[in-house]
Coordinates of C-alpha atoms in Angstrom, one line a residue:
M1 CA -19.9 -40.5 19.6
Q2 CA -17.9 -38.6 22.2
K3 CA -16.4 -35.3 21.1
G4 CA -12.7 -34.9 21.7
N5 CA -11.2 -32.1 23.6
E6 CA -11.7 -28.8 21.8
T7 CA -10.1 -25.5 22.5
Q8 CA -12.0 -22.5 21.3
V9 CA -9.9 -19.4 20.7
V10 CA -11.7 -16.2 21.8
E11 CA -8.8 -13.7 21.8
F12 CA -5.2 -13.2 20.9
I13 CA -2.4 -11.4 22.7
I14 CA -0.3 -9.1 20.4
F15 CA 3.2 -9.1 21.8
G16 CA 4.5 -6.1 19.9
F17 CA 7.7 -4.7 21.3
S18 CA 7.2 -5.8 24.9
D19 CA 10.9 -6.5 25.2
Y20 CA 11.5 -2.8 25.1
P21 CA 9.2 -1.2 27.7
N22 CA 11.2 2.0 27.8
L23 CA 10.6 2.6 24.1
Q24 CA 6.8 2.4 24.1
I25 CA 6.1 6.1 24.3
L26 CA 8.7 6.8 21.6
L27 CA 7.2 4.2 19.4
F28 CA 3.8 5.7 20.0
I29 CA 5.0 9.1 19.0
V30 CA 6.8 7.8 15.8
F31 CA 3.8 5.8 14.6
L32 CA 1.3 8.5 15.5
C33 CA 3.3 11.0 13.4
I34 CA 3.4 8.4 10.5
Y35 CA -0.4 8.0 10.8
L36 CA -1.1 11.7 10.9
V37 CA 1.2 12.4 7.9
T38 CA -0.6 9.6 6.1
L39 CA -4.0 11.0 6.8
M40 CA -3.1 14.6 6.0
G41 CA -1.2 13.7 2.8
N42 CA -3.9 11.4 1.3
L43 CA -6.8 13.6 2.4
T44 CA -5.1 16.6 0.8
I45 CA -4.8 14.7 -2.5
L46 CA -8.5 13.6 -2.3
T47 CA -9.6 17.1 -1.5
L48 CA -7.6 18.6 -4.4
M49 CA -8.9 16.1 -6.9
C50 CA -12.5 16.8 -5.8
V51 CA -12.3 20.6 -6.1
D52 CA -9.9 21.1 -9.0
S53 CA -11.4 20.2 -12.4
R54 CA -8.0 19.9 -14.1
L55 CA -7.3 16.8 -12.0
H56 CA -10.4 15.0 -13.3
T57 CA -8.5 12.8 -15.7
P58 CA -7.9 9.0 -15.8
M59 CA -4.4 9.2 -14.3
Y60 CA -5.7 11.1 -11.3
F61 CA -8.7 8.8 -11.0
F62 CA -6.2 6.0 -10.3
L63 CA -4.3 8.2 -7.9
F64 CA -7.6 9.1 -6.1
N65 CA -8.3 5.4 -5.6
L66 CA -4.7 4.8 -4.4
A67 CA -5.1 7.5 -1.8
I68 CA -8.3 5.9 -0.5
L69 CA -6.6 2.5 -0.4
D70 CA -3.7 4.0 1.5
L71 CA -6.0 5.5 4.1
C72 CA -7.8 2.1 4.5
L73 CA -4.6 0.1 4.7
S74 CA -3.1 2.3 7.4
S75 CA -6.3 2.6 9.3
C76 CA -6.8 -1.1 9.7
T77 CA -3.5 -1.6 11.5
L78 CA -2.2 1.7 13.0
P79 CA -5.0 2.5 15.5
K80 CA -4.6 -0.8 17.3
M81 CA -0.8 -0.5 17.2
L82 CA -1.1 2.9 18.9
S83 CA -3.3 1.6 21.6
I84 CA -0.7 -1.2 22.3
F85 CA 2.1 1.4 22.6
L86 CA 0.2 3.9 24.7
M87 CA -2.2 1.9 26.9
D88 CA -0.5 -1.5 26.8
N89 CA -3.8 -2.9 25.3
K90 CA -2.4 -6.1 23.8
R91 CA -5.6 -8.1 23.7
I92 CA -7.7 -8.4 20.5
S93 CA -10.7 -10.6 20.1
F94 CA -10.8 -13.5 17.6
V95 CA -13.4 -11.7 15.5
G96 CA -11.4 -8.5 15.6
C97 CA -8.2 -10.2 14.6
M98 CA -9.9 -12.1 11.7
T99 CA -11.5 -8.8 10.5
Q100 CA -8.2 -7.0 10.6
L101 CA -6.5 -9.9 8.8
Y102 CA -9.2 -9.9 6.1
L103 CA -9.0 -6.1 5.5
L104 CA -5.2 -6.1 5.5
M105 CA -5.0 -8.9 2.9
S106 CA -7.8 -7.4 0.8
F107 CA -6.4 -3.9 0.7
T108 CA -2.9 -5.2 -0.1
G109 CA -4.2 -7.3 -3.0
V110 CA -6.3 -4.5 -4.4
E111 CA -3.4 -2.1 -4.2
S112 CA -1.1 -4.4 -6.2
Y113 CA -3.7 -4.6 -9.0
L114 CA -4.4 -0.9 -8.9
L115 CA -0.6 -0.2 -9.4
T116 CA -0.8 -2.6 -12.3
A117 CA -3.7 -0.6 -13.8
M118 CA -1.7 2.6 -13.3
A119 CA 1.2 1.1 -15.3
Y120 CA -1.2 0.3 -18.1
D121 CA -2.5 3.9 -18.0
R122 CA 1.1 5.2 -18.4
Y123 CA 1.6 2.7 -21.3
V124 CA -1.4 4.0 -23.2
A125 CA -0.4 7.7 -22.5
I126 CA 3.1 7.2 -23.9
C127 CA 2.8 4.4 -26.5
N128 CA -0.7 5.4 -27.8
P129 CA -1.2 9.1 -27.0
L130 CA -3.6 9.7 -29.8
R131 CA -5.9 6.9 -28.6
Y132 CA -5.5 7.7 -24.9
S133 CA -8.8 9.7 -24.6
V134 CA -10.7 6.9 -26.4
I135 CA -9.2 4.0 -24.4
M136 CA -9.1 5.7 -21.0
N137 CA -12.5 7.3 -20.6
K138 CA -15.3 7.3 -18.1
R139 CA -17.0 4.4 -19.7
V140 CA -14.0 2.1 -19.3
I141 CA -13.1 1.1 -15.8
N142 CA -9.7 -0.1 -16.3
H143 CA 3.2 -8.4 13.8
L144 CA 2.2 -5.5 15.3
F145 CA -1.1 -6.5 14.0
C146 CA -3.0 -9.7 12.9
D147 CA -0.8 -11.0 10.0
F148 CA -1.5 -14.3 8.4
H149 CA 2.0 -15.7 8.9
T150 CA 2.2 -14.8 12.6
I151 CA -1.2 -16.4 13.3
L152 CA -0.2 -19.6 11.6
K153 CA 2.7 -19.9 14.1
L154 CA 0.1 -20.3 16.9
S155 CA -1.3 -23.5 15.4
C156 CA -0.5 -26.7 17.2
S157 CA -1.3 -28.9 14.2
D158 CA 0.6 -29.5 10.9
I159 CA 0.3 -26.3 8.8
S160 CA 2.8 -27.2 6.1
A161 CA 0.1 -27.6 3.4
I162 CA -1.5 -24.2 4.4
K163 CA 1.9 -22.5 4.3
L164 CA 2.6 -24.0 0.9
L165 CA -0.8 -22.9 -0.4
M166 CA -0.4 -19.3 0.9
N167 CA 3.1 -18.9 -0.4
T168 CA 2.0 -20.2 -3.8
L169 CA -0.9 -17.7 -3.8
D170 CA 1.4 -14.8 -2.7
V171 CA 3.9 -15.6 -5.4
C172 CA 1.1 -16.0 -8.1
L173 CA -0.5 -12.6 -7.1
A174 CA 2.9 -10.8 -7.1
L175 CA 4.1 -12.4 -10.3
L176 CA 0.9 -11.7 -12.2
S177 CA 1.1 -8.0 -11.2
L178 CA 4.8 -7.9 -12.0
V179 CA 4.4 -9.5 -15.4
L180 CA 1.6 -7.1 -16.4
I181 CA 3.6 -4.1 -15.1
L182 CA 6.8 -5.2 -16.8
T183 CA 4.9 -5.7 -20.1
S184 CA 3.6 -2.1 -19.9
Y185 CA 7.0 -0.6 -19.0
I186 CA 8.9 -2.6 -21.7
H187 CA 6.6 -0.9 -24.3
I188 CA 6.9 2.4 -22.5
F189 CA 10.8 2.4 -22.5
Y190 CA 10.8 1.1 -26.1
S191 CA 8.6 4.1 -27.1
I192 CA 10.8 6.5 -25.1
L193 CA 14.0 5.3 -26.8
K194 CA 12.5 5.8 -30.2
M195 CA 11.8 9.5 -29.5
Q196 CA 14.1 11.9 -31.3
S197 CA 13.8 14.8 -28.8
T198 CA 15.7 14.7 -25.6
K199 CA 13.1 17.0 -24.0
G200 CA 10.4 14.6 -25.1
R201 CA 12.2 11.6 -23.6
Y202 CA 12.7 13.5 -20.3
K203 CA 9.0 14.5 -20.2
A204 CA 7.8 11.0 -21.0
F205 CA 10.1 9.4 -18.4
S206 CA 9.1 12.0 -15.7
T207 CA 5.4 11.0 -16.1
C208 CA 6.4 7.5 -15.0
S209 CA 9.1 8.2 -12.4
S210 CA 6.7 8.6 -9.4
H211 CA 4.9 5.4 -10.3
L212 CA 8.2 3.6 -10.7
I213 CA 9.4 4.7 -7.3
I214 CA 6.1 3.6 -5.6
L215 CA 6.2 0.3 -7.5
T216 CA 9.8 -0.5 -6.4
V217 CA 9.1 0.3 -2.8
Y218 CA 5.8 -1.5 -2.6
F219 CA 6.7 -4.7 -4.3
A220 CA 10.1 -4.9 -2.6
A221 CA 8.3 -4.7 0.8
V222 CA 5.5 -7.1 -0.1
L223 CA 7.8 -9.7 -1.7
F224 CA 10.2 -9.5 1.3
V225 CA 7.4 -9.9 3.9
Y226 CA 5.2 -12.6 2.2
V227 CA 7.6 -14.6 -0.1
K228 CA 10.5 -15.0 2.4
P229 CA 10.7 -18.4 4.2
M230 CA 8.8 -18.6 7.5
S231 CA 11.2 -18.7 10.5
K232 CA 10.3 -20.3 13.8
S233 CA 10.8 -17.0 15.7
I234 CA 10.1 -13.4 14.8
S235 CA 12.7 -10.7 15.6
S236 CA 12.0 -7.0 16.2
V237 CA 13.5 -6.3 12.8
D238 CA 11.0 -8.6 11.2
K239 CA 8.2 -6.8 13.0
L240 CA 9.4 -3.4 11.7
L241 CA 9.7 -4.7 8.2
D242 CA 6.3 -6.3 8.3
A243 CA 4.8 -3.0 9.5
F244 CA 6.6 -1.0 6.8
Y245 CA 4.3 -1.8 3.9
S246 CA 1.1 -1.2 5.8
T247 CA 2.2 2.0 7.6
V248 CA 5.1 3.8 5.9
I249 CA 4.2 3.1 2.3
P250 CA 0.7 4.7 2.6
M251 CA 2.5 7.8 4.0
L252 CA 5.1 7.9 1.3
N253 CA 2.7 7.6 -1.7
P254 CA 1.1 11.0 -1.5
I255 CA 4.5 12.6 -0.7
I256 CA 6.1 11.0 -3.7
Y257 CA 3.3 11.9 -6.1
S258 CA 2.8 15.5 -4.9
L259 CA 6.5 16.4 -4.9
R260 CA 7.0 15.2 -8.4
N261 CA 3.7 16.2 -10.0
K262 CA 3.2 19.8 -11.3
D263 CA -0.6 19.6 -11.6
I264 CA -1.0 18.6 -7.9
K265 CA 1.5 21.2 -6.8
A266 CA -0.3 23.8 -8.8
A267 CA -3.7 22.8 -7.4
L268 CA -2.3 22.8 -3.9
K269 CA -0.8 26.3 -4.4
K270 CA -4.1 27.5 -5.9
G271 CA -6.0 26.2 -2.9
L272 CA -3.6 27.7 -0.4
Q273 CA -3.7 31.1 -2.2
G274 CA -7.5 31.0 -2.1
K275 CA -7.6 30.3 1.6
L276 CA -5.1 33.1 2.3
G277 CA -7.0 35.4 0.1
D278 CA -10.2 34.8 2.1

């Protein structure tokens, strides 16, 4: 048998924002600042949780893992993006592209389930406070880059079945997490409404507010990027929105948690005072 013509893909060209050559340096500075803030914010949280024993609790265990995921998620896309903006290095090998794609999808999926586990943690803390220490203990483990949808557009064959499969998987992943999160928060809000003390209601709600903000931003971005219908062309706005959840959200997470969390602010203040005292 004779083999038909075969084309072996060895590399891809990441187009980026080539339509705006005058903005490359500005984009490099903006995304470099985002990356540096992401690194500093999440590394600060990791350091504080390692050195401050008061933060060795289940809630901060989840936050510790969220900080690690945010570092990984931003680091699998931003370095290549920065090299594109600064050095016009648009080429990426097939292996490099598939590796980036695998890491991006893996970290995104893991983060959605981690946020779901964090919602359950808040549910136990508010709805079953007396059993919290028993349930949540150390013995119970509760286009600027290679994106799947953009790579599919390069195919010359019929990919309708693959698109349907991926959209179905995306919807199932998102809906499963959302159902579990909504179940937790329905019980949480029901318990809060039954509280007689206004101060108690405020304190209970404040423990969930940071997580609610992150959930809203994260799932809004992911659902918009992966559940929206695939268009034939990708605009600059689409590229920015696709980059939002993998670059900006990892930067916002430590800021949102640290600004609204008294324990983290106290640990940070203690650490700074110790450094200044030395």
